[in-house]
Amino acid sequence: MSGGDELVALYDLGGSAVGAATRSRVRAEGLWHAAGVVLVRSGDGSSVYVHLRTPTKDVYPSTWDCWAGGVVAAGETPEGCARRELAEELGVHGVELRPLFTHVHDVGTIRCHNFAFEARWDGPFVHQPSEVVEGRWLTLGELRSWLDDPESRFVPDGRLGALEWFRREAAR
């Protein structure tokens, strides 16, 4: 299947899986779906890994993000999706995923429940060339500065999720 024909899980407003549709239909019709996303922190927790999305991404191209992740496929759990996407995008395998929270992104035709997880990993990273241009570590203070700057080229739902993470989790 091509990327637009990929079957993704449909979700209801409450965050429960209710069916499946093609990715292209989800995008075109603004259907509720879900994503599994992972924030990668250094082993000591002092830094977060951020990456620049490629200009060919179908949503938010050429923007920075601190979440590795993607759309939950039909029949897949959010955690399974998060593990798959972390391995695909950043080459990270076999790490513990700590569930964080779910945040909703409902802007325009993007209606998504983002199931957020955290992993601790000091590297190495292997970027998927079709999705990631480059990556780097930011201290928590540097990340917060990027998030607070409305001019920074940061993925909108990633920004909201990271701000929620700072509100709830950063001190852990």
XYZ file of N, CA and C in Angstrom, residues 17 22 25 32 37-38 59 65 74 76 84 86 96 107 113 115 128 136 164-165 172:
63
model
N -10.668 3.366 20.049
C -10.618 2.896 18.667
C -12.002 2.416 18.248
N -8.488 4.721 5.318
C -7.194 5.016 4.708
C -6.662 6.338 5.254
N -8.048 9.327 3.425
C -9.408 9.692 3.835
C -9.394 10.405 5.188
N -11.211 11.613 13.228
C -10.476 11.382 14.473
C -9.617 10.139 14.335
N 3.395 8.734 20.403
C 4.531 9.659 20.340
C 5.450 9.445 21.542
N 6.765 9.592 21.295
C 7.748 9.321 22.332
C 8.700 10.500 22.472
N 2.313 16.300 6.884
C 1.817 17.228 7.901
C 3.024 17.893 8.565
N 10.629 18.906 16.000
C 9.745 18.179 16.910
C 10.593 17.479 17.964
N -4.292 0.547 11.721
C -5.438 -0.304 12.052
C -4.930 -1.558 12.748
N -3.386 -1.743 15.593
C -2.194 -1.476 16.392
C -2.579 -0.706 17.658
N 7.191 1.264 17.292
C 7.506 1.140 15.868
C 8.084 2.442 15.330
N 9.465 4.980 16.987
C 10.752 5.298 17.604
C 11.875 4.535 16.904
N 12.563 0.999 27.506
C 11.314 1.046 28.259
C 10.549 2.311 27.870
N -7.262 20.814 15.287
C -7.076 22.066 14.561
C -7.302 21.797 13.081
N -5.759 12.090 18.822
C -5.425 11.790 20.211
C -3.964 11.367 20.218
N -1.105 9.816 22.148
C -0.766 9.001 23.313
C 0.734 9.149 23.537
N 15.822 8.103 10.008
C 15.195 7.612 8.787
C 15.225 8.759 7.771
N 19.328 16.793 17.325
C 20.294 17.287 18.320
C 19.665 17.234 19.707
N 2.654 20.594 27.800
C 1.924 19.780 28.786
C 2.909 18.899 29.562
N 3.902 18.360 28.858
C 4.924 17.555 29.520
C 5.663 18.395 30.559
N 10.522 15.158 36.891
C 10.756 13.735 37.229
C 12.114 13.276 36.807
